[in-house]
Short mmCIF file of C-alpha atoms and ligand atoms in Angstrom, two decimals:
data_model
loop_
_atom_site.label_atom_id
_atom_site.label_comp_id
_atom_site.label_asym_id
_atom_site.label_seq_id
_atom_site.Cartn_x
_atom_site.Cartn_y
_atom_site.Cartn_z
CA MET Q 21 17.30 3.26 -69.17
CA LEU Q 22 15.11 6.25 -68.25
CA ASP Q 23 12.22 3.86 -67.54
CA ARG Q 24 14.41 2.06 -65.07
CA VAL Q 25 15.25 5.40 -63.42
CA LYS Q 26 11.54 6.10 -63.04
CA GLU Q 27 10.99 2.66 -61.53
CA ILE Q 28 13.67 3.25 -58.97
CA TYR Q 29 12.18 6.62 -58.06
CA GLN Q 30 8.93 4.80 -57.42
CA GLU Q 31 10.59 2.06 -55.46
CA ILE Q 32 12.27 4.64 -53.25
CA GLU Q 33 8.95 6.42 -52.70
CA GLN Q 34 7.27 3.20 -51.63
CA PHE Q 35 10.04 1.80 -49.50
CA GLU Q 36 8.90 1.93 -45.86
CA VAL Q 37 11.54 2.90 -43.32
CA GLN Q 38 10.58 2.94 -39.64
CA THR Q 39 13.19 0.79 -37.97
CA LYS Q 40 16.94 0.58 -37.97
CA ASP Q 41 16.73 -2.72 -39.88
CA GLN Q 42 14.57 -1.18 -42.58
CA LEU Q 43 16.98 1.72 -42.81
CA GLU Q 44 19.84 -0.69 -43.44
CA LEU Q 45 17.82 -2.47 -46.14
CA PHE Q 46 17.17 0.89 -47.76
CA ARG Q 47 20.87 1.68 -47.70
CA LEU Q 48 21.83 -1.64 -49.26
CA ARG Q 49 19.14 -1.34 -51.92
CA PHE Q 50 19.72 2.22 -53.08
CA VAL Q 51 22.73 3.94 -51.52
CA ALA Q 52 25.42 1.27 -51.20
CA LYS Q 53 28.20 0.75 -53.71
CA LYS Q 54 26.40 -2.25 -55.12
CA GLY Q 55 22.93 -0.73 -54.84
CA ALA Q 56 20.42 -0.13 -57.61
CA VAL Q 57 21.61 3.40 -58.31
CA ALA Q 58 25.27 2.43 -58.55
CA GLU Q 59 24.24 -0.37 -60.88
CA LEU Q 60 22.68 2.15 -63.26
CA PHE Q 61 25.85 4.24 -63.21
CA GLU Q 62 27.68 1.08 -64.30
CA LYS Q 63 25.31 0.78 -67.23
CA LEU Q 64 25.90 4.39 -68.30
CA LYS Q 65 28.73 3.14 -70.55
CA THR Q 66 26.21 1.27 -72.68
CA VAL Q 67 24.13 4.39 -73.33
CA PRO Q 68 24.77 5.92 -76.75
CA GLN Q 69 27.25 8.78 -76.66
CA GLU Q 70 24.73 11.48 -77.60
CA ASP Q 71 22.30 10.54 -74.75
CA ARG Q 72 24.89 9.90 -72.13
CA ARG Q 73 25.07 13.46 -70.80
CA ALA Q 74 21.29 13.74 -70.30
CA VAL Q 75 21.00 10.27 -68.76
CA GLY Q 76 24.02 11.00 -66.55
CA GLN Q 77 22.25 14.09 -65.22
CA GLU Q 78 19.13 12.03 -64.50
CA LEU Q 79 21.20 9.47 -62.64
CA ASN Q 80 22.90 12.17 -60.57
CA SER Q 81 19.54 13.55 -59.47
CA LEU Q 82 18.37 10.03 -58.65
CA LYS Q 83 21.49 9.47 -56.59
CA ASP Q 84 20.97 12.76 -54.74
CA PHE Q 85 17.32 11.89 -54.17
CA ALA Q 86 18.20 8.46 -52.72
CA GLN Q 87 20.93 9.97 -50.56
CA GLN Q 88 18.61 12.69 -49.28
CA ARG Q 89 15.90 10.15 -48.42
CA PHE Q 90 18.46 8.04 -46.62
CA THR Q 91 19.66 10.99 -44.52
CA ASP Q 92 16.06 11.93 -43.64
CA TYR Q 93 15.09 8.37 -42.67
CA LYS Q 94 18.23 8.01 -40.62
CA ALA Q 95 17.39 11.12 -38.61
CA LEU Q 96 13.81 9.90 -38.16
CA VAL Q 97 14.80 6.44 -36.96
CA GLU Q 98 17.30 7.83 -34.49
CA GLU Q 99 14.84 10.35 -33.15
CA ASN Q 100 12.05 7.83 -32.74
CA SER Q 101 14.06 5.20 -31.00
CA GLY Q 102 16.06 7.60 -28.87
CA GLY Q 103 19.10 6.13 -30.49
CA HIS Q 104 17.82 2.53 -30.17
CA ALA Q 105 16.25 0.31 -32.76
CA GLY Q 106 12.52 -0.27 -32.43
CA PRO Q 107 9.21 0.45 -34.06
CA VAL Q 108 7.97 4.02 -34.19
CA PRO Q 109 5.38 4.35 -31.40
CA ASP Q 110 1.78 4.69 -32.46
CA LEU Q 111 0.76 7.96 -30.90
CA THR Q 112 -2.94 7.21 -31.32
CA LEU Q 113 -2.87 4.24 -28.91
CA PRO Q 114 -4.41 4.75 -25.44
CA VAL Q 115 -1.86 5.49 -22.72
CA VAL Q 116 -0.88 2.60 -20.43
CA PRO Q 117 -1.61 3.89 -16.91
CA ASN Q 118 1.34 4.25 -14.55
CA GLN Q 119 1.37 1.47 -11.95
CA THR Q 120 1.47 3.38 -8.69
CA GLY Q 121 1.81 1.67 -5.33
CA ALA Q 122 -1.02 1.54 -2.81
CA LEU Q 123 -1.05 1.95 0.93
CA HIS Q 124 -1.73 -1.29 2.79
CA PRO Q 125 -5.30 -1.33 4.13
CA LEU Q 126 -3.95 -1.59 7.67
CA SER Q 127 -1.88 1.56 7.12
CA ILE Q 128 -4.93 3.35 5.74
CA VAL Q 129 -7.08 2.40 8.72
CA ARG Q 130 -4.32 3.12 11.25
CA GLN Q 131 -3.91 6.58 9.76
CA GLN Q 132 -7.66 7.21 9.88
CA ILE Q 133 -7.75 6.23 13.55
CA ILE Q 134 -4.80 8.53 14.30
CA THR Q 135 -6.51 11.39 12.45
CA ILE Q 136 -9.87 10.94 14.21
CA PHE Q 137 -8.31 10.87 17.68
CA GLY Q 138 -5.81 13.58 16.74
CA ARG Q 139 -8.68 15.99 16.13
CA ILE Q 140 -9.90 15.52 19.72
CA GLY Q 141 -6.49 16.03 21.24
CA PHE Q 142 -4.93 12.56 21.40
CA SER Q 143 -1.24 12.33 20.51
CA VAL Q 144 0.52 9.18 19.28
CA SER Q 145 2.83 7.20 21.53
CA ASP Q 146 5.05 4.20 20.86
CA GLY Q 147 6.70 1.41 22.80
CA PRO Q 148 8.72 -1.81 22.36
CA GLU Q 149 7.36 -5.03 20.86
CA ILE Q 150 9.80 -7.11 22.89
CA GLU Q 151 8.78 -6.54 26.47
CA THR Q 152 9.34 -7.71 29.99
CA ASP Q 153 6.67 -9.51 31.97
CA TRP Q 154 6.21 -6.41 34.12
CA TYR Q 155 5.16 -4.05 31.31
CA ASN Q 156 2.98 -6.58 29.49
CA PHE Q 157 1.38 -8.15 32.59
CA GLY Q 158 2.68 -7.25 36.05
CA ALA Q 159 2.09 -3.49 36.05
CA LEU Q 160 -1.29 -4.12 34.42
CA ASN Q 161 -2.51 -5.96 37.48
CA PHE Q 162 -2.39 -9.49 36.05
CA PRO Q 163 -2.19 -11.91 38.97
CA ASP Q 164 0.75 -14.30 38.75
CA ASN Q 165 -1.44 -17.24 37.83
CA HIS Q 166 -3.55 -15.43 35.24
CA PRO Q 167 -4.26 -17.70 32.24
CA ALA Q 168 -3.18 -15.00 29.74
CA ARG Q 169 0.41 -15.58 30.84
CA ASP Q 170 0.06 -19.16 29.77
CA MET Q 171 2.38 -20.41 27.03
CA GLN Q 172 -0.65 -20.83 24.79
CA ASP Q 173 -1.16 -17.11 24.40
CA THR Q 174 2.26 -15.60 24.84
CA PHE Q 175 5.48 -16.00 22.93
CA PHE Q 176 8.25 -16.07 25.52
CA VAL Q 177 11.92 -15.61 24.71
CA GLN Q 178 13.30 -19.06 25.41
CA THR Q 179 16.49 -18.09 27.16
CA ASN Q 180 14.73 -15.62 29.45
CA PRO Q 181 11.12 -16.29 30.52
CA ASP Q 182 10.87 -12.72 31.81
CA VAL Q 183 11.10 -11.44 28.21
CA LEU Q 184 8.25 -11.87 25.75
CA LEU Q 185 6.62 -10.51 22.61
CA ARG Q 186 3.90 -8.14 23.77
CA THR Q 187 0.43 -9.64 23.57
CA HIS Q 188 -1.27 -6.23 23.51
CA THR Q 189 -0.38 -2.56 23.19
CA SER Q 190 -1.27 -1.95 26.84
CA ASN Q 191 2.45 -2.04 27.66
CA VAL Q 192 2.68 1.43 26.13
CA GLN Q 193 0.10 2.82 28.62
CA VAL Q 194 2.37 1.71 31.43
CA ARG Q 195 5.46 3.22 29.86
CA LEU Q 196 3.65 6.47 29.12
CA MET Q 197 2.28 6.82 32.65
CA GLU Q 198 5.72 6.10 34.10
CA ARG Q 199 7.31 8.73 31.88
CA GLN Q 200 4.78 11.53 31.95
CA LYS Q 201 2.55 13.10 34.55
CA PRO Q 202 -1.17 13.62 33.84
CA PRO Q 203 -2.97 15.01 31.96
CA LEU Q 204 -2.29 12.22 29.48
CA ARG Q 205 -4.16 11.79 26.26
CA ALA Q 206 -2.63 9.41 23.74
CA ILE Q 207 -3.30 6.56 21.37
CA MET Q 208 -0.73 3.84 20.81
CA PRO Q 209 -0.87 1.88 17.59
CA GLY Q 210 1.39 -1.13 17.12
CA ARG Q 211 2.05 -4.76 16.37
CA VAL Q 212 1.14 -7.48 18.88
CA TYR Q 213 1.81 -11.21 19.00
CA ARG Q 214 -0.13 -14.20 20.25
CA ASN Q 215 0.61 -17.86 20.03
CA GLU Q 216 -2.46 -18.78 17.97
CA ALA Q 217 -2.98 -21.14 15.07
CA ILE Q 218 -3.37 -19.07 11.89
CA SER Q 219 -6.88 -19.12 10.40
CA ALA Q 220 -9.38 -16.76 8.76
CA ARG Q 221 -10.22 -15.37 12.21
CA ALA Q 222 -6.96 -15.59 14.16
CA HIS Q 223 -3.31 -14.79 13.54
CA CYS Q 224 -0.12 -14.91 15.56
CA LEU Q 225 0.66 -11.33 14.51
CA PHE Q 226 -1.84 -8.49 14.39
CA HIS Q 227 -2.23 -4.80 15.21
CA GLN Q 228 -3.93 -2.90 17.97
CA VAL Q 229 -4.52 0.69 18.91
CA GLU Q 230 -4.54 1.42 22.61
CA GLY Q 231 -6.04 4.64 23.95
CA LEU Q 232 -5.40 6.25 27.31
CA TYR Q 233 -6.83 9.33 28.99
CA VAL Q 234 -5.74 10.20 32.52
CA ASP Q 235 -6.62 13.45 34.29
CA ARG Q 236 -8.58 14.76 37.26
CA ASN Q 237 -12.26 13.80 37.19
CA VAL Q 238 -12.19 11.54 34.18
CA GLY Q 239 -15.34 9.41 34.30
CA PHE Q 240 -16.98 6.56 32.43
CA ARG Q 241 -19.06 9.18 30.63
CA ASP Q 242 -15.87 10.52 29.02
CA LEU Q 243 -14.98 7.04 27.85
CA LYS Q 244 -18.42 6.60 26.30
CA ASP Q 245 -18.41 10.02 24.64
CA THR Q 246 -14.96 9.45 23.18
CA LEU Q 247 -15.77 6.05 21.75
CA TYR Q 248 -19.17 7.15 20.44
CA HIS Q 249 -17.39 9.94 18.65
CA PHE Q 250 -14.80 7.58 17.22
CA VAL Q 251 -17.34 5.03 15.98
CA LYS Q 252 -19.48 7.67 14.26
CA GLU Q 253 -16.44 9.21 12.59
CA MET Q 254 -15.05 5.86 11.52
CA PHE Q 255 -18.17 3.99 10.45
CA GLY Q 256 -20.78 6.70 9.87
CA LYS Q 257 -23.32 8.42 12.06
CA ASP Q 258 -26.00 5.73 11.72
CA THR Q 259 -23.83 3.09 13.37
CA LYS Q 260 -25.28 1.84 16.66
CA ILE Q 261 -23.04 1.19 19.67
CA ARG Q 262 -23.47 -0.87 22.79
CA PHE Q 263 -21.33 -1.33 25.87
CA ARG Q 264 -21.27 -4.83 27.31
CA PRO Q 265 -19.92 -5.48 30.84
CA SER Q 266 -16.65 -7.38 30.68
CA PHE Q 267 -13.46 -8.04 32.60
CA PHE Q 268 -9.85 -6.97 32.17
CA PRO Q 269 -7.33 -7.11 35.03
CA PHE Q 270 -6.22 -3.53 34.31
CA THR Q 271 -9.63 -1.81 34.14
CA GLU Q 272 -12.52 -1.58 36.58
CA PRO Q 273 -15.28 -1.40 35.55
CA SER Q 274 -14.63 -2.88 32.11
CA ALA Q 275 -16.75 -2.99 29.00
CA GLU Q 276 -16.56 -4.47 25.57
CA ILE Q 277 -17.81 -2.30 22.74
CA ASP Q 278 -20.00 -3.69 20.00
CA ILE Q 279 -21.23 -1.87 16.92
CA SER Q 280 -24.17 -2.77 14.72
CA CYS Q 281 -22.96 -5.07 11.94
CA LEU Q 282 -22.06 -2.94 8.93
CA ILE Q 283 -22.44 -5.82 6.55
CA CYS Q 284 -26.06 -6.85 7.27
CA LYS Q 285 -27.04 -3.55 8.97
CA GLY Q 286 -28.05 -5.46 12.09
CA ALA Q 287 -30.27 -8.03 10.36
CA GLY Q 288 -27.93 -10.95 11.10
CA CYS Q 289 -25.27 -12.53 8.86
CA ASN Q 290 -22.32 -14.88 9.17
CA VAL Q 291 -19.89 -12.06 9.97
CA CYS Q 292 -21.88 -11.08 13.10
CA LYS Q 293 -22.84 -14.72 13.71
CA GLN Q 294 -26.51 -13.79 13.22
CA THR Q 295 -26.49 -11.43 16.21
CA GLY Q 296 -26.47 -8.12 14.33
CA TRP Q 297 -23.54 -6.92 16.52
CA VAL Q 298 -19.75 -7.14 16.20
CA GLU Q 299 -17.21 -6.49 18.91
CA ILE Q 300 -14.62 -3.84 18.08
CA ALA Q 301 -12.87 -2.93 21.33
CA GLY Q 302 -12.23 -3.57 25.00
CA SER Q 303 -12.30 -0.65 27.41
CA GLY Q 304 -12.72 0.47 30.97
CA MET Q 305 -11.66 2.81 33.77
CA VAL Q 306 -7.97 2.35 34.56
CA ASP Q 307 -7.70 0.20 37.70
CA PRO Q 308 -6.32 2.24 40.65
CA ASN Q 309 -3.65 -0.46 41.13
CA VAL Q 310 -2.34 0.22 37.63
CA LEU Q 311 -2.16 3.95 38.28
CA SER Q 312 -0.16 3.43 41.46
CA ASN Q 313 2.07 0.83 39.78
CA CYS Q 314 3.00 3.59 37.34
CA GLY Q 315 3.57 6.26 39.97
CA ILE Q 316 0.28 8.14 39.56
CA ASP Q 317 -1.82 8.85 42.64
CA PRO Q 318 -5.24 7.17 42.11
CA LYS Q 319 -6.80 9.50 44.72
CA GLU Q 320 -5.95 12.49 42.60
CA PHE Q 321 -6.32 11.09 39.09
CA THR Q 322 -8.63 8.76 37.21
CA GLY Q 323 -8.51 7.57 33.64
CA PHE Q 324 -9.99 5.44 30.95
CA ALA Q 325 -8.35 3.10 28.48
CA PHE Q 326 -9.46 1.20 25.44
CA GLY Q 327 -7.89 -1.15 22.94
CA MET Q 328 -9.01 -2.27 19.52
CA GLY Q 329 -7.74 -4.44 16.71
CA ILE Q 330 -6.86 -2.59 13.51
CA GLU Q 331 -7.50 -5.73 11.44
CA ARG Q 332 -11.01 -6.00 12.86
CA ILE Q 333 -11.80 -2.38 11.94
CA ALA Q 334 -10.35 -2.83 8.43
CA MET Q 335 -12.31 -6.06 7.93
CA LEU Q 336 -15.56 -4.35 8.81
CA LYS Q 337 -14.82 -1.26 6.76
CA TYR Q 338 -13.75 -3.07 3.61
CA GLU Q 339 -15.73 -6.30 4.08
CA ILE Q 340 -12.62 -8.45 4.24
CA ARG Q 341 -13.51 -11.96 5.39
CA ASP Q 342 -10.11 -13.53 5.97
CA LEU Q 343 -7.39 -12.23 8.28
CA ARG Q 344 -4.68 -13.98 6.30
CA LEU Q 345 -5.14 -11.61 3.35
CA PHE Q 346 -3.42 -8.85 5.32
CA THR Q 347 -0.11 -10.69 5.46
CA GLU Q 348 -0.07 -12.62 2.19
CA ASN Q 349 0.67 -9.54 0.07
CA ASP Q 350 -1.26 -10.80 -2.94
CA VAL Q 351 -1.13 -7.85 -5.33
CA ARG Q 352 -4.70 -8.55 -6.48
CA PHE Q 353 -5.79 -7.79 -2.91
CA LEU Q 354 -3.46 -4.84 -2.37
CA ARG Q 355 -4.32 -3.16 -5.69
CA GLN Q 356 -7.90 -2.72 -4.59
CA PHE Q 357 -6.69 -0.05 -2.17
CA GLU Q 358 -5.00 2.12 -4.80
CA GLY Q 359 -6.10 5.69 -4.26
CA ALA Q 360 -7.99 4.81 -1.07
N1 LIG I 12 -5.49 -5.00 26.05
C1 LIG I 12 -6.81 -5.52 25.83
C2 LIG I 12 -6.73 -6.68 24.84
O1 LIG I 12 -5.72 -6.88 24.21
C3 LIG I 12 -7.73 -4.49 25.29
C4 LIG I 12 -7.98 -3.39 26.25
C5 LIG I 12 -7.20 -2.26 26.27
C6 LIG I 12 -9.03 -3.47 27.17
C7 LIG I 12 -7.45 -1.24 27.16
C8 LIG I 12 -9.29 -2.47 28.06
C9 LIG I 12 -8.49 -1.33 28.06
O2 LIG I 12 -7.66 -7.44 24.70
#
């Protein structure tokens, strides 16, 4: 009998309890009415009279021991699982990092542009994406038959051909000039729409940042200085810049701005089509007609404007080769910008 008691002590010692299920097994085995300890109490009758008292005492201690273990394990299991069943966590395992969200690369780049221009006194201005012909084209000196008004480029609202989705952020220049008197110094980031087939290089929805500076005696030199400053801040001081004569109905003279290709450092690659240069913006001196359309006297004031694609800047900065990645929201793409 006493050997059996010893065995049960050992069994209790070795019984592993970490989960609620194991705790229940422990209870059934040792503590329950039909458990091993109760069974021994049953057998107490068979012990000779003279030993019964001593054996009884042994059994009582065993019972207390089992009960105490059960209470301890129960507390442990409840504490570990926060009241739920489950394995006790292994505190030596490496911590699983928290999955934090990431800013979209376009948001990162837009914010950088805002910050760079903010430091040289440009505020941020906003305007509608659904526009009338006047704000998107008319006020900007587009002749009535200009090809950019063609259905191929512009999404028109079917029931009213005077209403369209803006094809550029230049509508905000017009609204700003109408609303405020010079000096004006603002950038205008926003979404724009064009009726283009979606490919690696073109999309029907993209983002631009327009810039406008109107004051007395603003010259082309100011435009150049401002954009030189921007390019060096954005892409690094070794980046080369060139101004190429161009045409926009709303600026005169006009120039397109190229920077030395960041990917091949000017040596020639498929991103810069082997030229060593990539275009990043259109710009020019605000056409006097546009100023007067917006109620600003072109004899008193002059200004410059520029517009660039945020996608283009982000593609160059992060070496992204396909425009479609920006809108597909593939987490493998987006995760690369965590902490950027
Ligand atoms: N709005 C022009 C475009 O979408 C860019 C631009 C803006 C050019 C301002 C000159 C001045 O292509």
